Amino acid sequence: MKRTVVVTGSTSGIGLAIARAFAAQGDNIVINGFGDASEIEAIRQSLEVTGSRAIYHGADMSKPEEIEDLMATAAREFGMVDVLVNNAGIQHVSAVEDFPTEKWDQILAINLSSSFHTIRLAVPAMKEKKAGRIINVASAHGLIASPFKSAYVAAKHGIMGLTKSVALELAECGVTVNAICPGYVLTPLVEKQIPDTARARGISEAQVKSDVMLKFQPTKEFVAVEDVAAVAIFLASDAARQITGTHISIDGGWTAQ
Ligand code: NAD
């Protein structure tokens, strides 16, 4: 059955891989995120190859009124949102005493509060239909911490709490709410933090990859975006209907330590 899937922050990285995976199943997709307009249009068109429809909405996920327009547009174009994937996220690496306060606010808004807004807007139709899937892309940093990432770790721990609370509210409504907790995935978000981490720790960029990132990932490999997308597809499947209020880690063993 063709569903409508909203993936926030899907012009790049994990979100794009998730959008591609649902589109490959024939679902209608709403993509969102920043980037070059012609590149985004090429992405949008590439999502329609299986005969599904894809639309783009450029909502800034730090702005509640733009999130409202995103969700209203999805409902108007496709009837309702069947699968909501809260994925948009940013990072900033800095010692807590130097952490720019506007960055703190921005990370909390994009990585945590935006999911509250999309969820509150998606839930009424899901409850009425007695069906729905909410998937929050959290992080290994939703379960454990690293230094110099206070805002990110706080937001990701927050999304784990939001996931559990909303899952309980919707448990009898046919709607599941879960988180995915990836370890290090080599996307633009991670590539951008390599120079900052090198500076903050006083080490080389090569050392950041080997001694900081993959040091904690026992498989010593980055997670592939397609592997994260496969977890999202599973959580949205019928087989996962009794999985709710929890998370699936995909971190090469990081959080087993
Ligand atoms: P990415 O930088 O490749 O993609 C982030 C996406 O979010 C882009 O499409 C970007 O345009 C969009 N975005 C950023 N700010 C936005 C805003 N204000 N409004 C709308 N869209 C916005 O990053 P990624 O690595 O694919 O990260 C995706 C998610 O996965 C994030 O929530 C991130 O925290 C999480 N995650 C990533 C990793 C990793 O190692 N890459 C690990 C664990 C969790």
PDB file of N, CA, C and O in Angstrom, residues 186-254:
ATOM      1  N   LEU A 186      29.505   8.484   7.873  1.00  0.00           N
ATOM      2  CA  LEU A 186      30.298   9.517   7.193  1.00  0.00           C
ATOM      3  C   LEU A 186      29.411  10.325   6.236  1.00  0.00           C
ATOM      4  O   LEU A 186      29.297  10.033   5.062  1.00  0.00           O
ATOM      5  N   THR A 187      28.770  11.341   6.791  1.00  0.00           N
ATOM      6  CA  THR A 187      27.908  12.244   6.024  1.00  0.00           C
ATOM      7  C   THR A 187      28.513  13.646   6.145  1.00  0.00           C
ATOM      8  O   THR A 187      29.421  13.858   6.951  1.00  0.00           O
ATOM      9  N   PRO A 188      27.960  14.631   5.398  1.00  0.00           N
ATOM     10  CA  PRO A 188      28.482  15.999   5.549  1.00  0.00           C
ATOM     11  C   PRO A 188      28.489  16.480   6.997  1.00  0.00           C
ATOM     12  O   PRO A 188      29.401  17.198   7.413  1.00  0.00           O
ATOM     13  N   LEU A 189      27.494  16.067   7.817  1.00  0.00           N
ATOM     14  CA  LEU A 189      27.443  16.503   9.218  1.00  0.00           C
ATOM     15  C   LEU A 189      28.708  16.072   9.971  1.00  0.00           C
ATOM     16  O   LEU A 189      29.261  16.822  10.770  1.00  0.00           O
ATOM     17  N   VAL A 190      29.160  14.868   9.702  1.00  0.00           N
ATOM     18  CA  VAL A 190      30.352  14.354  10.389  1.00  0.00           C
ATOM     19  C   VAL A 190      31.617  14.957   9.781  1.00  0.00           C
ATOM     20  O   VAL A 190      32.530  15.361  10.502  1.00  0.00           O
ATOM     21  N   GLU A 191      31.643  15.049   8.452  1.00  0.00           N
ATOM     22  CA  GLU A 191      32.843  15.601   7.802  1.00  0.00           C
ATOM     23  C   GLU A 191      33.127  17.016   8.286  1.00  0.00           C
ATOM     24  O   GLU A 191      34.275  17.379   8.515  1.00  0.00           O
ATOM     25  N   LYS A 192      32.028  17.788   8.494  1.00  0.00           N
ATOM     26  CA  LYS A 192      32.196  19.188   8.912  1.00  0.00           C
ATOM     27  C   LYS A 192      32.777  19.294  10.322  1.00  0.00           C
ATOM     28  O   LYS A 192      33.421  20.266  10.648  1.00  0.00           O
ATOM     29  N   GLN A 193      32.508  18.298  11.184  1.00  0.00           N
ATOM     30  CA  GLN A 193      32.970  18.453  12.573  1.00  0.00           C
ATOM     31  C   GLN A 193      34.400  17.947  12.769  1.00  0.00           C
ATOM     32  O   GLN A 193      34.975  18.133  13.841  1.00  0.00           O
ATOM     33  N   ILE A 194      34.980  17.340  11.720  1.00  0.00           N
ATOM     34  CA  ILE A 194      36.342  16.821  11.865  1.00  0.00           C
ATOM     35  C   ILE A 194      37.344  17.948  12.143  1.00  0.00           C
ATOM     36  O   ILE A 194      38.100  17.865  13.118  1.00  0.00           O
ATOM     37  N   PRO A 195      37.351  19.047  11.351  1.00  0.00           N
ATOM     38  CA  PRO A 195      38.310  20.119  11.673  1.00  0.00           C
ATOM     39  C   PRO A 195      38.081  20.744  13.052  1.00  0.00           C
ATOM     40  O   PRO A 195      39.046  21.035  13.766  1.00  0.00           O
ATOM     41  N   ASP A 196      36.814  20.916  13.447  1.00  0.00           N
ATOM     42  CA  ASP A 196      36.528  21.526  14.762  1.00  0.00           C
ATOM     43  C   ASP A 196      36.983  20.616  15.901  1.00  0.00           C
ATOM     44  O   ASP A 196      37.516  21.078  16.912  1.00  0.00           O
ATOM     45  N   THR A 197      36.723  19.314  15.738  1.00  0.00           N
ATOM     46  CA  THR A 197      37.146  18.366  16.779  1.00  0.00           C
ATOM     47  C   THR A 197      38.669  18.358  16.873  1.00  0.00           C
ATOM     48  O   THR A 197      39.239  18.300  17.967  1.00  0.00           O
ATOM     49  N   ALA A 198      39.326  18.427  15.706  1.00  0.00           N
ATOM     50  CA  ALA A 198      40.793  18.453  15.687  1.00  0.00           C
ATOM     51  C   ALA A 198      41.304  19.663  16.471  1.00  0.00           C
ATOM     52  O   ALA A 198      42.221  19.544  17.293  1.00  0.00           O
ATOM     53  N   ARG A 199      40.658  20.806  16.229  1.00  0.00           N
ATOM     54  CA  ARG A 199      41.051  22.026  16.930  1.00  0.00           C
ATOM     55  C   ARG A 199      40.784  21.911  18.431  1.00  0.00           C
ATOM     56  O   ARG A 199      41.645  22.191  19.255  1.00  0.00           O
ATOM     57  N   ALA A 200      39.570  21.447  18.778  1.00  0.00           N
ATOM     58  CA  ALA A 200      39.179  21.375  20.193  1.00  0.00           C
ATOM     59  C   ALA A 200      40.087  20.423  20.973  1.00  0.00           C
ATOM     60  O   ALA A 200      40.377  20.656  22.137  1.00  0.00           O
ATOM     61  N   ARG A 201      40.529  19.352  20.317  1.00  0.00           N
ATOM     62  CA  ARG A 201      41.351  18.359  21.033  1.00  0.00           C
ATOM     63  C   ARG A 201      42.843  18.526  20.780  1.00  0.00           C
ATOM     64  O   ARG A 201      43.649  17.778  21.350  1.00  0.00           O
ATOM     65  N   GLY A 202      43.202  19.429  19.847  1.00  0.00           N
ATOM     66  CA  GLY A 202      44.613  19.643  19.538  1.00  0.00           C
ATOM     67  C   GLY A 202      45.257  18.453  18.856  1.00  0.00           C
ATOM     68  O   GLY A 202      46.418  18.105  19.144  1.00  0.00           O
ATOM     69  N   ILE A 203      44.519  17.798  17.951  1.00  0.00           N
ATOM     70  CA  ILE A 203      45.060  16.641  17.215  1.00  0.00           C
ATOM     71  C   ILE A 203      44.805  16.834  15.724  1.00  0.00           C
ATOM     72  O   ILE A 203      44.097  17.761  15.321  1.00  0.00           O
ATOM     73  N   SER A 204      45.361  15.939  14.880  1.00  0.00           N
ATOM     74  CA  SER A 204      45.185  16.081  13.436  1.00  0.00           C
ATOM     75  C   SER A 204      43.808  15.551  13.006  1.00  0.00           C
ATOM     76  O   SER A 204      43.162  14.797  13.749  1.00  0.00           O
ATOM     77  N   GLU A 205      43.414  15.920  11.793  1.00  0.00           N
ATOM     78  CA  GLU A 205      42.109  15.455  11.301  1.00  0.00           C
ATOM     79  C   GLU A 205      42.101  13.929  11.116  1.00  0.00           C
ATOM     80  O   GLU A 205      41.089  13.271  11.369  1.00  0.00           O
ATOM     81  N   ALA A 206      43.234  13.374  10.693  1.00  0.00           N
ATOM     82  CA  ALA A 206      43.317  11.909  10.538  1.00  0.00           C
ATOM     83  C   ALA A 206      43.133  11.234  11.899  1.00  0.00           C
ATOM     84  O   ALA A 206      42.456  10.192  12.013  1.00  0.00           O
ATOM     85  N   GLN A 207      43.714  11.866  12.936  1.00  0.00           N
ATOM     86  CA  GLN A 207      43.576  11.296  14.290  1.00  0.00           C
ATOM     87  C   GLN A 207      42.133  11.377  14.790  1.00  0.00           C
ATOM     88  O   GLN A 207      41.697  10.522  15.560  1.00  0.00           O
ATOM     89  N   VAL A 208      41.406  12.420  14.362  1.00  0.00           N
ATOM     90  CA  VAL A 208      39.999  12.521  14.771  1.00  0.00           C
ATOM     91  C   VAL A 208      39.246  11.299  14.262  1.00  0.00           C
ATOM     92  O   VAL A 208      38.477  10.659  14.988  1.00  0.00           O
ATOM     93  N   LYS A 209      39.492  10.946  12.972  1.00  0.00           N
ATOM     94  CA  LYS A 209      38.792   9.778  12.400  1.00  0.00           C
ATOM     95  C   LYS A 209      39.176   8.490  13.135  1.00  0.00           C
ATOM     96  O   LYS A 209      38.310   7.721  13.546  1.00  0.00           O
ATOM     97  N   SER A 210      40.482   8.269  13.299  1.00  0.00           N
ATOM     98  CA  SER A 210      40.913   6.986  13.856  1.00  0.00           C
ATOM     99  C   SER A 210      40.819   6.930  15.384  1.00  0.00           C
ATOM    100  O   SER A 210      40.350   5.942  15.943  1.00  0.00           O
ATOM    101  N   ASP A 211      41.230   8.019  16.064  1.00  0.00           N
ATOM    102  CA  ASP A 211      41.357   7.956  17.528  1.00  0.00           C
ATOM    103  C   ASP A 211      40.114   8.443  18.263  1.00  0.00           C
ATOM    104  O   ASP A 211      39.939   8.131  19.439  1.00  0.00           O
ATOM    105  N   VAL A 212      39.275   9.251  17.602  1.00  0.00           N
ATOM    106  CA  VAL A 212      38.086   9.767  18.291  1.00  0.00           C
ATOM    107  C   VAL A 212      36.834   9.055  17.781  1.00  0.00           C
ATOM    108  O   VAL A 212      36.086   8.461  18.551  1.00  0.00           O
ATOM    109  N   MET A 213      36.638   9.086  16.477  1.00  0.00           N
ATOM    110  CA  MET A 213      35.386   8.543  15.956  1.00  0.00           C
ATOM    111  C   MET A 213      35.405   7.002  15.954  1.00  0.00           C
ATOM    112  O   MET A 213      34.687   6.363  16.698  1.00  0.00           O
ATOM    113  N   LEU A 214      36.266   6.434  15.133  1.00  0.00           N
ATOM    114  CA  LEU A 214      36.222   4.972  15.009  1.00  0.00           C
ATOM    115  C   LEU A 214      36.823   4.258  16.219  1.00  0.00           C
ATOM    116  O   LEU A 214      36.611   3.057  16.391  1.00  0.00           O
ATOM    117  N   LYS A 215      37.476   5.023  17.065  1.00  0.00           N
ATOM    118  CA  LYS A 215      37.990   4.445  18.314  1.00  0.00           C
ATOM    119  C   LYS A 215      36.846   3.813  19.113  1.00  0.00           C
ATOM    120  O   LYS A 215      36.992   2.771  19.740  1.00  0.00           O
ATOM    121  N   PHE A 216      35.701   4.497  19.101  1.00  0.00           N
ATOM    122  CA  PHE A 216      34.575   4.023  19.904  1.00  0.00           C
ATOM    123  C   PHE A 216      33.687   3.043  19.138  1.00  0.00           C
ATOM    124  O   PHE A 216      32.732   2.515  19.681  1.00  0.00           O
ATOM    125  N   GLN A 217      33.982   2.848  17.864  1.00  0.00           N
ATOM    126  CA  GLN A 217      33.122   1.980  17.057  1.00  0.00           C
ATOM    127  C   GLN A 217      33.866   0.662  16.839  1.00  0.00           C
ATOM    128  O   GLN A 217      34.734   0.580  15.973  1.00  0.00           O
ATOM    129  N   PRO A 218      33.547  -0.366  17.639  1.00  0.00           N
ATOM    130  CA  PRO A 218      34.360  -1.578  17.626  1.00  0.00           C
ATOM    131  C   PRO A 218      34.547  -2.205  16.242  1.00  0.00           C
ATOM    132  O   PRO A 218      35.576  -2.830  15.988  1.00  0.00           O
ATOM    133  N   THR A 219      33.585  -2.046  15.350  1.00  0.00           N
ATOM    134  CA  THR A 219      33.773  -2.625  14.003  1.00  0.00           C
ATOM    135  C   THR A 219      34.848  -1.874  13.221  1.00  0.00           C
ATOM    136  O   THR A 219      35.303  -2.355  12.191  1.00  0.00           O
ATOM    137  N   LYS A 220      35.225  -0.668  13.708  1.00  0.00           N
ATOM    138  CA  LYS A 220      36.230   0.184  13.042  1.00  0.00           C
ATOM    139  C   LYS A 220      35.793   0.597  11.637  1.00  0.00           C
ATOM    140  O   LYS A 220      36.612   0.848  10.760  1.00  0.00           O
ATOM    141  N   GLU A 221      34.502   0.624  11.438  1.00  0.00           N
ATOM    142  CA  GLU A 221      33.969   1.076  10.148  1.00  0.00           C
ATOM    143  C   GLU A 221      32.876   2.102  10.408  1.00  0.00           C
ATOM    144  O   GLU A 221      32.134   1.988  11.383  1.00  0.00           O
ATOM    145  N   PHE A 222      32.766   3.071   9.492  1.00  0.00           N
ATOM    146  CA  PHE A 222      31.630   3.987   9.560  1.00  0.00           C
ATOM    147  C   PHE A 222      30.367   3.216   9.166  1.00  0.00           C
ATOM    148  O   PHE A 222      30.421   2.270   8.382  1.00  0.00           O
ATOM    149  N   VAL A 223      29.232   3.620   9.734  1.00  0.00           N
ATOM    150  CA  VAL A 223      27.939   3.042   9.353  1.00  0.00           C
ATOM    151  C   VAL A 223      27.546   3.662   8.006  1.00  0.00           C
ATOM    152  O   VAL A 223      27.780   4.842   7.767  1.00  0.00           O
ATOM    153  N   ALA A 224      26.949   2.849   7.125  1.00  0.00           N
ATOM    154  CA  ALA A 224      26.511   3.366   5.820  1.00  0.00           C
ATOM    155  C   ALA A 224      25.108   3.959   5.945  1.00  0.00           C
ATOM    156  O   ALA A 224      24.271   3.450   6.704  1.00  0.00           O
ATOM    157  N   VAL A 225      24.869   5.024   5.187  1.00  0.00           N
ATOM    158  CA  VAL A 225      23.529   5.649   5.248  1.00  0.00           C
ATOM    159  C   VAL A 225      22.432   4.650   4.850  1.00  0.00           C
ATOM    160  O   VAL A 225      21.333   4.669   5.404  1.00  0.00           O
ATOM    161  N   GLU A 226      22.753   3.763   3.913  1.00  0.00           N
ATOM    162  CA  GLU A 226      21.756   2.777   3.458  1.00  0.00           C
ATOM    163  C   GLU A 226      21.383   1.809   4.591  1.00  0.00           C
ATOM    164  O   GLU A 226      20.258   1.313   4.643  1.00  0.00           O
ATOM    165  N   ASP A 227      22.347   1.548   5.486  1.00  0.00           N
ATOM    166  CA  ASP A 227      22.062   0.640   6.609  1.00  0.00           C
ATOM    167  C   ASP A 227      21.078   1.303   7.586  1.00  0.00           C
ATOM    168  O   ASP A 227      20.195   0.643   8.132  1.00  0.00           O
ATOM    169  N   VAL A 228      21.245   2.599   7.791  1.00  0.00           N
ATOM    170  CA  VAL A 228      20.314   3.321   8.671  1.00  0.00           C
ATOM    171  C   VAL A 228      18.923   3.339   8.014  1.00  0.00           C
ATOM    172  O   VAL A 228      17.898   3.127   8.677  1.00  0.00           O
ATOM    173  N   ALA A 229      18.896   3.558   6.703  1.00  0.00           N
ATOM    174  CA  ALA A 229      17.614   3.587   5.985  1.00  0.00           C
ATOM    175  C   ALA A 229      16.893   2.244   6.108  1.00  0.00           C
ATOM    176  O   ALA A 229      15.667   2.193   6.258  1.00  0.00           O
ATOM    177  N   ALA A 230      17.651   1.167   6.072  1.00  0.00           N
ATOM    178  CA  ALA A 230      17.033  -0.170   6.178  1.00  0.00           C
ATOM    179  C   ALA A 230      16.350  -0.349   7.539  1.00  0.00           C
ATOM    180  O   ALA A 230      15.293  -0.988   7.638  1.00  0.00           O
ATOM    181  N   VAL A 231      16.918   0.235   8.581  1.00  0.00           N
ATOM    182  CA  VAL A 231      16.295   0.167   9.911  1.00  0.00           C
ATOM    183  C   VAL A 231      14.978   0.955   9.907  1.00  0.00           C
ATOM    184  O   VAL A 231      13.971   0.524  10.475  1.00  0.00           O
ATOM    185  N   ALA A 232      14.995   2.113   9.235  1.00  0.00           N
ATOM    186  CA  ALA A 232      13.764   2.926   9.157  1.00  0.00           C
ATOM    187  C   ALA A 232      12.673   2.150   8.413  1.00  0.00           C
ATOM    188  O   ALA A 232      11.504   2.143   8.840  1.00  0.00           O
ATOM    189  N   ILE A 233      13.050   1.493   7.328  1.00  0.00           N
ATOM    190  CA  ILE A 233      12.067   0.707   6.558  1.00  0.00           C
ATOM    191  C   ILE A 233      11.483  -0.397   7.450  1.00  0.00           C
ATOM    192  O   ILE A 233      10.266  -0.631   7.466  1.00  0.00           O
ATOM    193  N   PHE A 234      12.332  -1.041   8.222  1.00  0.00           N
ATOM    194  CA  PHE A 234      11.847  -2.098   9.124  1.00  0.00           C
ATOM    195  C   PHE A 234      10.886  -1.522  10.163  1.00  0.00           C
ATOM    196  O   PHE A 234       9.788  -2.062  10.380  1.00  0.00           O
ATOM    197  N   LEU A 235      11.268  -0.413  10.798  1.00  0.00           N
ATOM    198  CA  LEU A 235      10.401   0.161  11.841  1.00  0.00           C
ATOM    199  C   LEU A 235       9.054   0.615  11.277  1.00  0.00           C
ATOM    200  O   LEU A 235       8.063   0.669  12.004  1.00  0.00           O
ATOM    201  N   ALA A 236       9.023   0.910   9.990  1.00  0.00           N
ATOM    202  CA  ALA A 236       7.765   1.347   9.368  1.00  0.00           C
ATOM    203  C   ALA A 236       6.954   0.157   8.842  1.00  0.00           C
ATOM    204  O   ALA A 236       5.853   0.341   8.345  1.00  0.00           O
ATOM    205  N   SER A 237       7.502  -1.039   8.957  1.00  0.00           N
ATOM    206  CA  SER A 237       6.833  -2.218   8.382  1.00  0.00           C
ATOM    207  C   SER A 237       5.817  -2.810   9.364  1.00  0.00           C
ATOM    208  O   SER A 237       5.845  -2.525  10.565  1.00  0.00           O
ATOM    209  N   ASP A 238       4.967  -3.680   8.855  1.00  0.00           N
ATOM    210  CA  ASP A 238       3.991  -4.392   9.684  1.00  0.00           C
ATOM    211  C   ASP A 238       4.680  -5.256  10.740  1.00  0.00           C
ATOM    212  O   ASP A 238       4.193  -5.406  11.856  1.00  0.00           O
ATOM    213  N   ALA A 239       5.809  -5.830  10.343  1.00  0.00           N
ATOM    214  CA  ALA A 239       6.533  -6.734  11.243  1.00  0.00           C
ATOM    215  C   ALA A 239       6.954  -6.025  12.533  1.00  0.00           C
ATOM    216  O   ALA A 239       7.173  -6.670  13.556  1.00  0.00           O
ATOM    217  N   ALA A 240       7.060  -4.699  12.487  1.00  0.00           N
ATOM    218  CA  ALA A 240       7.535  -3.936  13.652  1.00  0.00           C
ATOM    219  C   ALA A 240       6.386  -3.375  14.477  1.00  0.00           C
ATOM    220  O   ALA A 240       6.604  -2.514  15.346  1.00  0.00           O
ATOM    221  N   ARG A 241       5.156  -3.885  14.273  1.00  0.00           N
ATOM    222  CA  ARG A 241       4.016  -3.214  14.929  1.00  0.00           C
ATOM    223  C   ARG A 241       4.023  -3.322  16.444  1.00  0.00           C
ATOM    224  O   ARG A 241       3.386  -2.512  17.120  1.00  0.00           O
ATOM    225  N   GLN A 242       4.726  -4.290  17.017  1.00  0.00           N
ATOM    226  CA  GLN A 242       4.808  -4.377  18.490  1.00  0.00           C
ATOM    227  C   GLN A 242       6.067  -3.723  19.052  1.00  0.00           C
ATOM    228  O   GLN A 242       6.349  -3.832  20.243  1.00  0.00           O
ATOM    229  N   ILE A 243       6.815  -3.073  18.173  1.00  0.00           N
ATOM    230  CA  ILE A 243       8.009  -2.363  18.645  1.00  0.00           C
ATOM    231  C   ILE A 243       7.631  -0.901  18.815  1.00  0.00           C
ATOM    232  O   ILE A 243       7.333  -0.208  17.837  1.00  0.00           O
ATOM    233  N   THR A 244       7.600  -0.436  20.043  1.00  0.00           N
ATOM    234  CA  THR A 244       7.290   0.981  20.253  1.00  0.00           C
ATOM    235  C   THR A 244       7.919   1.480  21.548  1.00  0.00           C
ATOM    236  O   THR A 244       8.122   0.707  22.493  1.00  0.00           O
ATOM    237  N   GLY A 245       8.284   2.755  21.546  1.00  0.00           N
ATOM    238  CA  GLY A 245       8.861   3.357  22.751  1.00  0.00           C
ATOM    239  C   GLY A 245      10.286   2.930  23.014  1.00  0.00           C
ATOM    240  O   GLY A 245      10.771   3.011  24.138  1.00  0.00           O
ATOM    241  N   THR A 246      10.969   2.516  21.971  1.00  0.00           N
ATOM    242  CA  THR A 246      12.326   2.031  22.176  1.00  0.00           C
ATOM    243  C   THR A 246      13.238   2.566  21.075  1.00  0.00           C
ATOM    244  O   THR A 246      12.842   3.454  20.309  1.00  0.00           O
ATOM    245  N   HIS A 247      14.447   2.015  21.026  1.00  0.00           N
ATOM    246  CA  HIS A 247      15.374   2.452  19.983  1.00  0.00           C
ATOM    247  C   HIS A 247      16.084   1.250  19.395  1.00  0.00           C
ATOM    248  O   HIS A 247      16.147   0.194  20.025  1.00  0.00           O
ATOM    249  N   ILE A 248      16.571   1.422  18.190  1.00  0.00           N
ATOM    250  CA  ILE A 248      17.465   0.428  17.597  1.00  0.00           C
ATOM    251  C   ILE A 248      18.805   1.114  17.382  1.00  0.00           C
ATOM    252  O   ILE A 248      18.888   2.155  16.723  1.00  0.00           O
ATOM    253  N   SER A 249      19.838   0.547  17.997  1.00  0.00           N
ATOM    254  CA  SER A 249      21.186   1.089  17.806  1.00  0.00           C
ATOM    255  C   SER A 249      21.781   0.500  16.541  1.00  0.00           C
ATOM    256  O   SER A 249      21.599  -0.689  16.245  1.00  0.00           O
ATOM    257  N   ILE A 250      22.479   1.351  15.793  1.00  0.00           N
ATOM    258  CA  ILE A 250      23.213   0.870  14.612  1.00  0.00           C
ATOM    259  C   ILE A 250      24.548   1.599  14.663  1.00  0.00           C
ATOM    260  O   ILE A 250      24.744   2.640  14.034  1.00  0.00           O
ATOM    261  N   ASP A 251      25.424   1.065  15.531  1.00  0.00           N
ATOM    262  CA  ASP A 251      26.622   1.822  15.917  1.00  0.00           C
ATOM    263  C   ASP A 251      27.884   0.975  15.953  1.00  0.00           C
ATOM    264  O   ASP A 251      28.850   1.327  16.638  1.00  0.00           O
ATOM    265  N   GLY A 252      27.881  -0.141  15.226  1.00  0.00           N
ATOM    266  CA  GLY A 252      29.085  -0.968  15.171  1.00  0.00           C
ATOM    267  C   GLY A 252      29.554  -1.445  16.537  1.00  0.00           C
ATOM    268  O   GLY A 252      30.729  -1.754  16.723  1.00  0.00           O
ATOM    269  N   GLY A 253      28.640  -1.505  17.497  1.00  0.00           N
ATOM    270  CA  GLY A 253      28.984  -2.011  18.830  1.00  0.00           C
ATOM    271  C   GLY A 253      29.378  -0.933  19.839  1.00  0.00           C
ATOM    272  O   GLY A 253      29.668  -1.237  21.003  1.00  0.00           O
ATOM    273  N   TRP A 254      29.363   0.323  19.415  1.00  0.00           N
ATOM    274  CA  TRP A 254      29.820   1.437  20.271  1.00  0.00           C
ATOM    275  C   TRP A 254      29.202   1.386  21.672  1.00  0.00           C
ATOM    276  O   TRP A 254      29.906   1.410  22.690  1.00  0.00           O
TER     277      TRP A 254
END
